[in-house]
Amino acid sequence: MKITFFRYFVRQTLANIFDNRLVHLVGVGTMVIAFLIFDAFILVFVNLNHWTEEWGRPLTMSIYFKGTPERVVLESIEKELLHFPGVTIKRFISKDDAMETLRRQLGGKAGLLDGLEENPLPASLEIILSRDKTGDSLPYQMKTRMETIDGVDEVQYSQEWIKRFQAIMEAIKLIGIVFGGLLFLAALFVITNTIKLTIYSRKDEIEILKLVGATNRFVKIPFLIEGSIQGFLGGSLALIILFLVYITAITKVDLGIGFASLDIIFLSPQFTLFLLLMSIIIGFIGSTISLGRFFRT
Amino acid sequence: MIQLFNVYKSFGSKNPALIDVSLTVEKGDFVFITGPSGAGKTTLLKIIFCTEKPSSGHALVDGRNLNRINDRELAFLRRRIGVVFQDFKLLPRRNVFENVALALEIMGFPLPMIRRKVHQTLRYLGLANKEGYYPPQLSGGEQQRVAIARAIINNPLILLADEPTGNLDPDLTMEIMALLKEIHIRGTTVIVATHSQELLKDTRRRIVTLNKGRIV
Ligand SMILES: Nc1ncnc2c1ncn2[C@@H]1O[C@H](COP(=O)(O)OP(=O)(O)O)[C@@H](O)[C@H]1O
Ligand SMILES: [Mg+2]
């Protein structure tokens, strides 16, 4: 029984698509546009996210010492630091240098420091991390590694960047979710109505099927398959178009002004697959909604 | 088999299509529903087939109250009722074989069995050489027979036929009536709606006459 139904559904779906090629084509075309807008938005969003992450990475790192480090210790630390990618050693700040800087900063109130018996400021090594070579977790890895070294008191890296950009990122994410959600609903609405078109074009057939005793489920399944296929076709075409536009765009940008640092990324394979799956699901949900409306009236 | 109790049916503001219709049809009966055009014959068949619900009153078919039947139960009930519609309701873009096979496909029968039964039924109705034709390529009488083939292919308990000879010439009319008789002899309860007095001239069958929605 099951196999017969399966064969019927496959044949019926293909026949439906073939008999209504024009309606089907219009449907897929509409979906391509809807998905393209949605996918393009996701791509812009992913890139904004990528840039804020890029720019949000720490730039400077300071290694503070207990007392004044010996020359040998300093050299071995510098050597070890250079093993990490994208690291430039800026300068060594001795305890006296640090005090000097502080005095300058305090200006007229520098007299306050005269009462100190010994210099409480630590010596430190300042290094610069290059943004594009530093991974997300590298600063933290470096910090934990360095802090195990004898003579090193503490490692700090500028988190202000991260914090500032995190706030922007959170805002962008929120806007992204709201706007993406709205776009999703708009796509669903358009697609639901498109599928309704294909259902209405076959309402005589649905009526006859029901008159000869077909269950609702039996009538609906070919439409659900068709909606999913439309979703798949619309979704893949939209992604292909988006990819072609992306390729064209990055070559244009590269040839133009030196925008190299503002690199545009494409969606990851996993994300692409996810969007494709979404398109299929939207096609399926769209058919379910249209069928629900049709069967109620 | 079929029982109607004080059935009313009205479509909005106009005079009701059916007024206080009570009717019992036993298993194995052959009944004509007659009356002038607009008397409510088609509406009565629609009530029995549950494409229209009574505005008030009750309709029982094969033990089921049609006021309290869900979609799924209705689908299964319809598999046991064959209907020949006045306008045939054939799918114009499916050929004769496919149109008739539809009634079996929805039940999930295996394909070889569907083929065998469809061939057999079409042969029985003299349509063996029309299997690949599409409804628009057929004459009215042939379309009528395709509709009958689809209605009887499941050996239904009940066969409803709405003006089955409506636009046929006298020879074809005789042919179709002979066919319905045969189906009746094989054990199916048959109800035929017709406005043609000609058809009822020499029949000894039960005749239910409707006028302006009432049984007279
Ligand atoms: N769907 C409908 N909507 C409105 N009025 C209808 C509908 N179906 C039937 N009627 C009306 O009900 C009456 C009976 O119609 P019908 O049952 O088709 O008569 P018959 O089949 O005896 O010619 C007619 O007056 C017709 O106009
Ligand atoms: Mg009628």
XYZ file of C-alpha atoms and ligand atoms in Angstrom:
541
model
C 0.000 0.000 0.000
C 2.678 2.449 1.102
C 4.771 1.943 -2.048
C 1.756 2.516 -4.270
C 1.001 5.783 -2.488
C 4.609 6.851 -2.770
C 4.629 6.187 -6.499
C 1.349 8.023 -6.860
C 2.671 11.056 -4.979
C 5.866 11.247 -7.014
C 4.018 10.860 -10.302
C 1.298 13.286 -9.246
C 3.836 15.898 -8.129
C 5.788 15.679 -11.374
C 2.582 15.769 -13.417
C 1.398 18.798 -11.435
C 4.638 20.625 -12.049
C 4.665 19.726 -15.727
C 0.975 20.516 -16.334
C 1.319 23.866 -14.622
C 4.824 24.759 -15.777
C 4.003 28.426 -16.175
C 2.416 28.852 -12.759
C 5.241 26.811 -11.311
C 7.857 28.945 -13.036
C 6.240 32.154 -11.813
C 6.193 30.628 -8.337
C 9.859 29.706 -8.395
C 10.739 33.122 -9.854
C 8.910 34.901 -7.052
C 10.662 32.718 -4.520
C 14.049 33.475 -6.056
C 13.411 37.188 -5.546
C 12.116 36.722 -2.004
C 14.993 34.435 -1.014
C 17.543 36.642 -2.762
C 16.505 39.636 -0.663
C 16.580 37.504 2.456
C 19.942 35.880 1.641
C 21.486 39.207 0.631
C 20.444 40.664 3.942
C 21.961 37.682 5.747
C 25.186 38.165 3.764
C 25.399 41.852 4.681
C 24.679 40.924 8.266
C 27.330 38.208 8.320
C 29.872 40.679 6.900
C 29.027 43.398 9.421
C 29.434 40.802 12.103
C 32.733 39.710 10.606
C 34.075 43.277 10.447
C 33.108 44.161 13.976
C 34.838 40.998 15.107
C 37.907 41.871 13.070
C 38.099 45.404 14.371
C 37.088 44.427 17.819
C 40.201 42.376 18.439
C 42.714 43.666 21.006
C 45.565 45.671 19.617
C 47.981 46.003 22.501
C 49.025 43.720 25.283
C 51.087 44.491 28.362
C 53.094 41.953 30.364
C 53.729 43.171 33.894
C 56.694 41.897 35.899
C 57.368 41.302 39.542
C 60.283 43.599 40.317
C 62.745 44.256 37.538
C 63.190 41.286 35.203
C 66.661 40.037 34.446
C 67.963 40.505 30.954
C 67.997 36.758 30.277
C 64.386 36.353 31.383
C 63.326 39.277 29.224
C 65.114 37.866 26.190
C 63.599 34.415 26.600
C 60.134 35.941 26.952
C 60.615 38.042 23.840
C 61.775 34.983 21.969
C 58.748 33.012 23.063
C 56.376 35.862 22.168
C 57.663 35.966 18.634
C 56.521 32.377 18.152
C 52.930 33.596 18.220
C 51.626 34.893 14.882
C 51.256 38.616 14.254
C 53.204 39.743 17.318
C 55.403 42.860 17.318
C 57.353 43.860 20.410
C 56.929 47.563 20.964
C 59.066 48.419 23.972
C 60.168 47.570 27.431
C 59.006 49.998 30.139
C 61.169 49.899 33.249
C 59.888 50.839 36.702
C 61.582 54.240 36.344
C 60.065 54.817 32.894
C 56.645 54.036 34.319
C 57.174 56.478 37.185
C 58.368 59.131 34.764
C 55.252 58.713 32.650
C 53.045 58.920 35.719
C 54.769 62.075 36.907
C 54.207 63.668 33.549
C 50.552 62.692 33.625
C 50.048 64.110 37.115
C 51.752 67.397 36.188
C 51.420 69.873 39.088
C 50.270 67.173 41.506
C 53.395 65.105 40.914
C 54.598 66.154 44.362
C 52.232 63.560 45.809
C 54.590 60.863 44.609
C 57.562 62.288 46.548
C 56.351 60.692 49.759
C 56.713 57.180 48.408
C 59.582 55.169 49.848
C 59.911 52.902 46.876
C 58.511 52.877 43.334
C 55.293 50.774 43.384
C 54.878 50.730 39.614
C 55.698 47.484 37.789
C 58.020 47.113 34.852
C 56.227 45.953 31.707
C 56.655 44.815 28.151
C 54.307 46.330 25.583
C 53.474 44.342 22.465
C 51.244 44.866 19.454
C 48.998 42.219 17.958
C 48.202 42.453 14.286
C 44.468 42.292 13.744
C 44.271 40.023 10.748
C 46.668 37.371 12.049
C 45.256 37.141 15.519
C 42.534 34.595 16.098
C 39.767 35.131 18.578
C 41.296 33.039 21.292
C 44.960 33.967 20.785
C 45.200 36.874 23.259
C 43.745 34.679 25.941
C 46.098 31.813 25.084
C 49.071 34.171 25.250
C 47.930 35.591 28.550
C 47.620 32.203 30.245
C 50.941 31.030 28.819
C 52.864 34.141 29.870
C 51.422 34.206 33.339
C 52.978 30.810 34.078
C 56.460 32.228 33.489
C 58.518 33.006 36.584
C 58.861 36.727 37.168
C 55.716 37.611 35.234
C 53.031 39.088 37.440
C 50.081 39.680 35.141
C 49.155 40.040 31.492
C 46.558 42.553 30.366
C 45.179 43.315 26.930
C 43.049 46.210 25.905
C 39.508 45.027 26.206
C 37.988 48.405 25.586
C 37.961 47.679 21.888
C 36.164 44.458 22.459
C 33.676 46.038 24.809
C 32.886 48.927 22.507
C 32.511 46.674 19.536
C 30.588 44.131 21.473
C 27.963 46.786 22.196
C 27.777 47.682 18.497
C 27.663 44.016 17.604
C 24.842 43.344 20.019
C 22.892 46.237 18.497
C 23.552 45.005 14.980
C 22.534 41.492 15.994
C 19.283 42.740 17.476
C 18.479 44.808 14.395
C 19.497 41.806 12.311
C 17.181 39.446 14.112
C 14.229 41.838 13.964
C 14.800 42.807 10.341
C 15.660 39.236 9.337
C 12.512 38.038 11.059
C 10.413 40.578 9.170
C 12.043 39.602 5.895
C 11.413 35.965 6.737
C 7.725 36.672 7.306
C 7.541 38.715 4.101
C 9.133 35.849 2.163
C 6.729 33.402 3.759
C 3.786 35.628 2.869
C 4.856 35.999 -0.753
C 5.559 32.297 -1.048
C 2.289 31.295 0.589
C 0.409 33.357 -1.951
C 2.481 31.995 -4.789
C 1.699 28.451 -3.766
C -1.937 29.392 -3.402
C -1.786 30.248 -7.081
C -0.698 26.738 -7.970
C -3.340 25.254 -5.682
C -6.122 27.377 -7.159
C -5.049 26.427 -10.634
C -5.908 22.861 -9.661
C -8.980 23.340 -7.562
C -11.136 21.251 -9.934
C -8.786 18.367 -9.474
C -8.824 18.735 -5.703
C -12.619 18.815 -5.757
C -12.828 15.633 -7.815
C -10.292 13.839 -5.662
C -12.372 14.634 -2.620
C -15.573 13.544 -4.355
C -14.186 10.104 -5.137
C -13.192 9.685 -1.513
C -9.591 10.857 -1.168
C -8.611 11.849 2.342
C -7.389 15.390 2.932
C -3.914 14.122 3.623
C -3.821 12.271 0.324
C -4.817 15.420 -1.559
C -2.364 17.610 0.319
C 0.835 15.556 0.149
C 1.674 16.208 -3.541
C 1.271 19.942 -2.894
C 3.543 19.768 0.128
C 6.165 17.966 -1.952
C 5.732 20.518 -4.716
C 6.052 23.436 -2.293
C 9.237 21.939 -0.888
C 10.634 21.438 -4.390
C 9.767 25.037 -5.256
C 11.488 26.133 -2.062
C 14.540 24.096 -2.981
C 14.695 25.452 -6.538
C 14.029 29.050 -5.462
C 16.505 28.762 -2.605
C 19.351 27.294 -4.646
C 18.865 29.737 -7.509
C 18.889 32.659 -5.078
C 22.119 31.406 -3.492
C 23.755 30.864 -6.884
C 22.812 34.384 -8.000
C 24.035 35.815 -4.708
C 27.345 33.982 -5.107
C 27.804 35.292 -8.655
C 27.047 38.840 -7.491
C 29.522 38.346 -4.651
C 32.271 37.152 -6.988
C 31.690 40.119 -9.301
C 31.618 42.543 -6.391
C 34.885 41.425 -4.786
C 36.820 41.519 -8.048
C 35.481 45.046 -8.736
C 36.394 46.243 -5.244
C 39.882 44.792 -5.479
C 40.542 46.515 -8.779
C 39.254 49.801 -7.424
C 40.525 51.639 -4.390
C 42.570 49.742 -1.843
C 39.672 48.226 -0.004
C 41.719 45.137 0.687
C 41.524 45.549 4.434
C 37.717 45.596 4.289
C 37.466 42.079 2.957
C 34.011 40.795 2.052
C 33.362 37.204 3.005
C 30.735 34.830 1.606
C 28.492 32.648 3.723
C 30.191 29.588 5.147
C 29.252 26.247 3.550
C 27.320 25.301 6.678
C 25.399 28.576 6.603
C 24.684 28.172 2.891
C 23.315 24.708 3.557
C 21.287 26.097 6.435
C 19.737 28.759 4.169
C 18.934 26.150 1.561
C 17.254 24.020 4.188
C 15.353 27.100 5.335
C 14.123 27.677 1.776
C 12.808 24.132 1.616
C 11.140 24.522 4.988
C 9.595 27.854 3.946
C 8.258 26.153 0.803
C 6.791 23.406 2.944
C 5.279 25.768 5.514
C 3.985 27.986 2.703
C 2.120 25.048 1.152
C 0.769 23.998 4.522
C -0.633 27.482 5.131
C -2.128 27.815 1.638
C -3.661 24.348 1.868
C -5.070 25.152 5.286
C -6.804 28.222 3.871
C -8.001 26.310 0.839
C -9.407 23.393 2.776
C -11.193 25.601 5.272
C -13.191 27.415 2.597
C -29.323 2.394 3.747
C -30.416 6.026 3.301
C -32.735 7.870 5.661
C -33.679 11.529 5.544
C -35.625 13.037 8.431
C -37.363 16.393 7.912
C -34.552 17.764 5.846
C -34.598 21.465 4.979
C -32.028 23.087 2.785
C -31.954 26.746 1.955
C -29.332 28.700 0.067
C -29.662 32.129 1.601
C -32.678 34.327 1.024
C -34.518 32.554 -1.810
C -37.159 29.855 -1.356
C -35.611 26.763 0.248
C -34.347 24.113 -2.171
C -35.692 21.350 0.067
C -38.586 21.602 2.504
C -39.311 18.956 5.125
C -38.076 16.044 3.048
C -38.271 12.641 4.704
C -37.266 9.605 2.701
C -36.079 6.067 3.285
C -34.242 4.034 0.682
C -33.562 0.402 1.526
C -30.552 -1.605 0.511
C -30.995 -2.887 -3.031
C -33.673 -0.361 -3.998
C -33.833 1.390 -7.353
C -35.415 4.814 -6.949
C -36.139 7.632 -9.377
C -36.202 11.175 -8.054
C -38.159 13.309 -10.433
C -39.734 16.718 -10.734
C -39.390 19.847 -12.845
C -36.169 21.720 -13.180
C -35.358 23.564 -9.969
C -37.440 21.166 -7.834
C -34.445 20.213 -5.673
C -33.368 16.873 -7.163
C -29.694 17.728 -7.405
C -29.752 19.261 -3.944
C -31.246 16.036 -2.555
C -28.426 13.975 -4.088
C -25.873 16.454 -2.746
C -27.284 16.024 0.739
C -26.957 12.246 0.447
C -23.412 12.584 -0.859
C -22.664 15.188 1.784
C -21.406 17.934 -0.479
C -24.192 19.981 1.110
C -25.306 19.753 4.711
C -28.991 20.015 5.654
C -29.959 23.427 7.062
C -32.024 21.424 9.518
C -33.079 17.824 9.861
C -30.929 14.726 9.668
C -29.505 12.522 6.962
C -28.251 9.007 7.669
C -26.270 7.107 5.062
C -25.030 3.587 5.702
C -25.667 4.125 9.390
C -23.776 7.407 9.613
C -25.290 10.701 10.608
C -23.981 13.186 8.068
C -24.355 16.068 10.495
C -21.724 14.475 12.680
C -19.155 13.081 10.315
C -15.536 14.172 10.165
C -13.474 14.657 7.012
C -11.793 11.305 7.236
C -14.977 9.324 7.846
C -16.613 11.184 4.980
C -13.758 10.243 2.650
C -14.202 6.579 3.555
C -17.984 6.788 3.182
C -17.602 8.304 -0.293
C -15.510 5.362 -1.397
C -18.661 3.273 -0.962
C -20.877 5.697 -2.891
C -20.453 6.087 -6.617
C -21.721 9.312 -8.187
C -22.365 10.188 -11.789
C -22.504 13.958 -11.843
C -24.646 15.924 -14.206
C -21.529 17.615 -15.564
C -19.468 14.373 -15.315
C -16.616 16.054 -13.411
C -13.861 14.378 -15.411
C -10.345 15.776 -15.406
C -9.792 17.178 -18.902
C -6.030 16.736 -18.785
C -6.093 13.121 -17.611
C -6.950 10.420 -20.093
C -9.811 7.953 -19.697
C -7.660 5.366 -17.966
C -6.278 7.890 -15.481
C -9.687 9.385 -14.754
C -11.124 6.006 -13.856
C -7.993 4.790 -12.054
C -8.195 7.808 -9.746
C -10.953 6.182 -7.704
C -8.658 3.239 -6.944
C -5.396 5.152 -6.569
C -6.741 7.164 -3.668
C -7.198 3.878 -1.836
C -3.615 2.794 -2.447
C -4.280 -0.341 -4.467
C -1.245 -1.850 -6.167
C -0.779 -0.768 -9.757
C -1.280 -4.184 -11.455
C -4.604 -4.533 -9.685
C -5.623 -1.010 -10.674
C -4.744 -1.764 -14.299
C -6.701 -4.990 -14.299
C -9.810 -3.476 -12.725
C -9.773 -0.388 -14.947
C -9.363 -2.478 -18.117
C -12.151 -4.757 -17.009
C -14.558 -1.916 -16.174
C -13.805 0.011 -19.346
C -14.360 -3.133 -21.397
C -17.654 -3.692 -19.609
C -18.742 -0.176 -20.584
C -17.554 -0.520 -24.172
C -14.711 1.944 -23.761
C -11.812 -0.468 -24.174
C -10.485 1.364 -27.227
C -10.768 4.830 -25.625
C -8.345 4.373 -22.738
C -5.804 6.846 -24.067
C -8.349 9.506 -25.052
C -8.831 12.731 -23.157
C -12.386 13.747 -22.144
C -12.592 16.651 -24.614
C -11.972 14.132 -27.424
C -15.017 12.072 -26.414
C -18.717 12.400 -27.231
C -21.234 13.218 -24.490
C -22.343 9.585 -24.284
C -18.768 8.378 -23.974
C -17.976 10.904 -21.248
C -21.117 9.767 -19.482
C -19.882 6.168 -19.572
C -16.426 7.167 -18.299
C -18.137 8.896 -15.383
C -20.170 5.729 -14.743
C -17.020 3.608 -14.950
C -15.374 5.742 -12.288
C -18.494 5.575 -10.133
C -18.866 1.799 -10.208
C -15.261 0.623 -10.237
C -15.259 0.097 -6.467
C -18.492 -1.912 -6.475
C -20.185 0.809 -4.437
C -23.059 0.176 -2.046
C -24.903 3.114 -3.513
C -24.878 4.679 -6.966
C -26.209 8.207 -7.368
C -26.822 9.418 -10.911
C -27.857 13.003 -11.641
C -29.652 13.346 -15.007
C -27.602 10.484 -16.453
C -29.447 10.727 -19.756
C -29.693 14.499 -19.709
C -28.311 15.295 -23.132
C -28.261 11.921 -24.818
C -30.277 10.748 -27.826
C -32.968 8.059 -27.260
C -30.732 5.112 -28.249
C -27.960 6.137 -25.856
C -30.555 6.820 -23.168
C -31.786 3.240 -23.462
C -28.224 2.010 -23.309
C -27.382 3.946 -20.162
C -30.625 2.876 -18.455
C -29.887 -0.760 -19.283
C -26.473 -0.286 -17.741
C -27.874 1.167 -14.527
C -30.287 -1.756 -14.333
C -27.395 -4.178 -14.611
C -25.477 -2.400 -11.890
C -28.588 -2.601 -9.734
C -28.928 -6.318 -10.363
C -25.357 -6.783 -9.171
C -26.509 -5.527 -5.769
C -25.989 -1.773 -5.783
C -28.633 0.584 -4.425
C -29.341 3.017 -7.269
C -30.863 6.490 -7.108
C -31.448 8.326 -10.372
C -32.489 11.968 -10.531
C -34.225 12.966 -13.763
C -36.637 15.582 -15.005
C -37.520 13.409 -18.010
C -41.030 11.942 -17.844
C -40.142 9.890 -20.901
C -37.706 7.867 -18.846
C -40.366 6.947 -16.290
C -43.116 6.072 -18.735
C -43.202 2.304 -18.369
C -41.153 1.790 -15.262
C -42.473 -0.122 -12.284
C -39.733 1.291 -10.062
C -40.315 3.526 -7.115
C -40.674 7.186 -8.088
C -40.213 10.071 -5.669
C -41.545 13.330 -7.069
C -40.307 16.691 -5.866
C -41.981 19.997 -6.512
C -40.585 23.285 -5.251
C -38.536 21.405 -2.698
C -41.357 19.246 -1.297
C -42.081 15.582 -1.862
C -45.496 15.262 -3.504
N -25.403 26.355 -4.560
C -26.594 26.969 -4.671
N -26.748 28.256 -4.303
C -27.924 28.868 -4.374
N -29.033 28.288 -4.802
C -28.983 26.998 -5.195
C -27.739 26.273 -5.151
N -27.975 25.010 -5.580
C -29.300 24.968 -5.883
N -29.895 26.149 -5.665
C -31.309 26.456 -5.868
O -32.059 25.419 -5.278
C -33.155 25.067 -6.091
C -33.121 23.589 -6.443
O -32.024 23.351 -7.312
P -31.596 21.919 -7.825
O -31.520 21.020 -6.641
O -30.399 22.055 -8.645
O -32.844 21.539 -8.716
P -32.980 20.407 -9.799
O -31.764 19.560 -9.753
O -34.238 19.689 -9.405
O -33.139 21.093 -11.097
C -33.110 25.980 -7.293
O -33.988 27.054 -7.075
C -31.668 26.440 -7.322
O -31.600 27.729 -7.855
Mg -30.349 19.126 -11.200
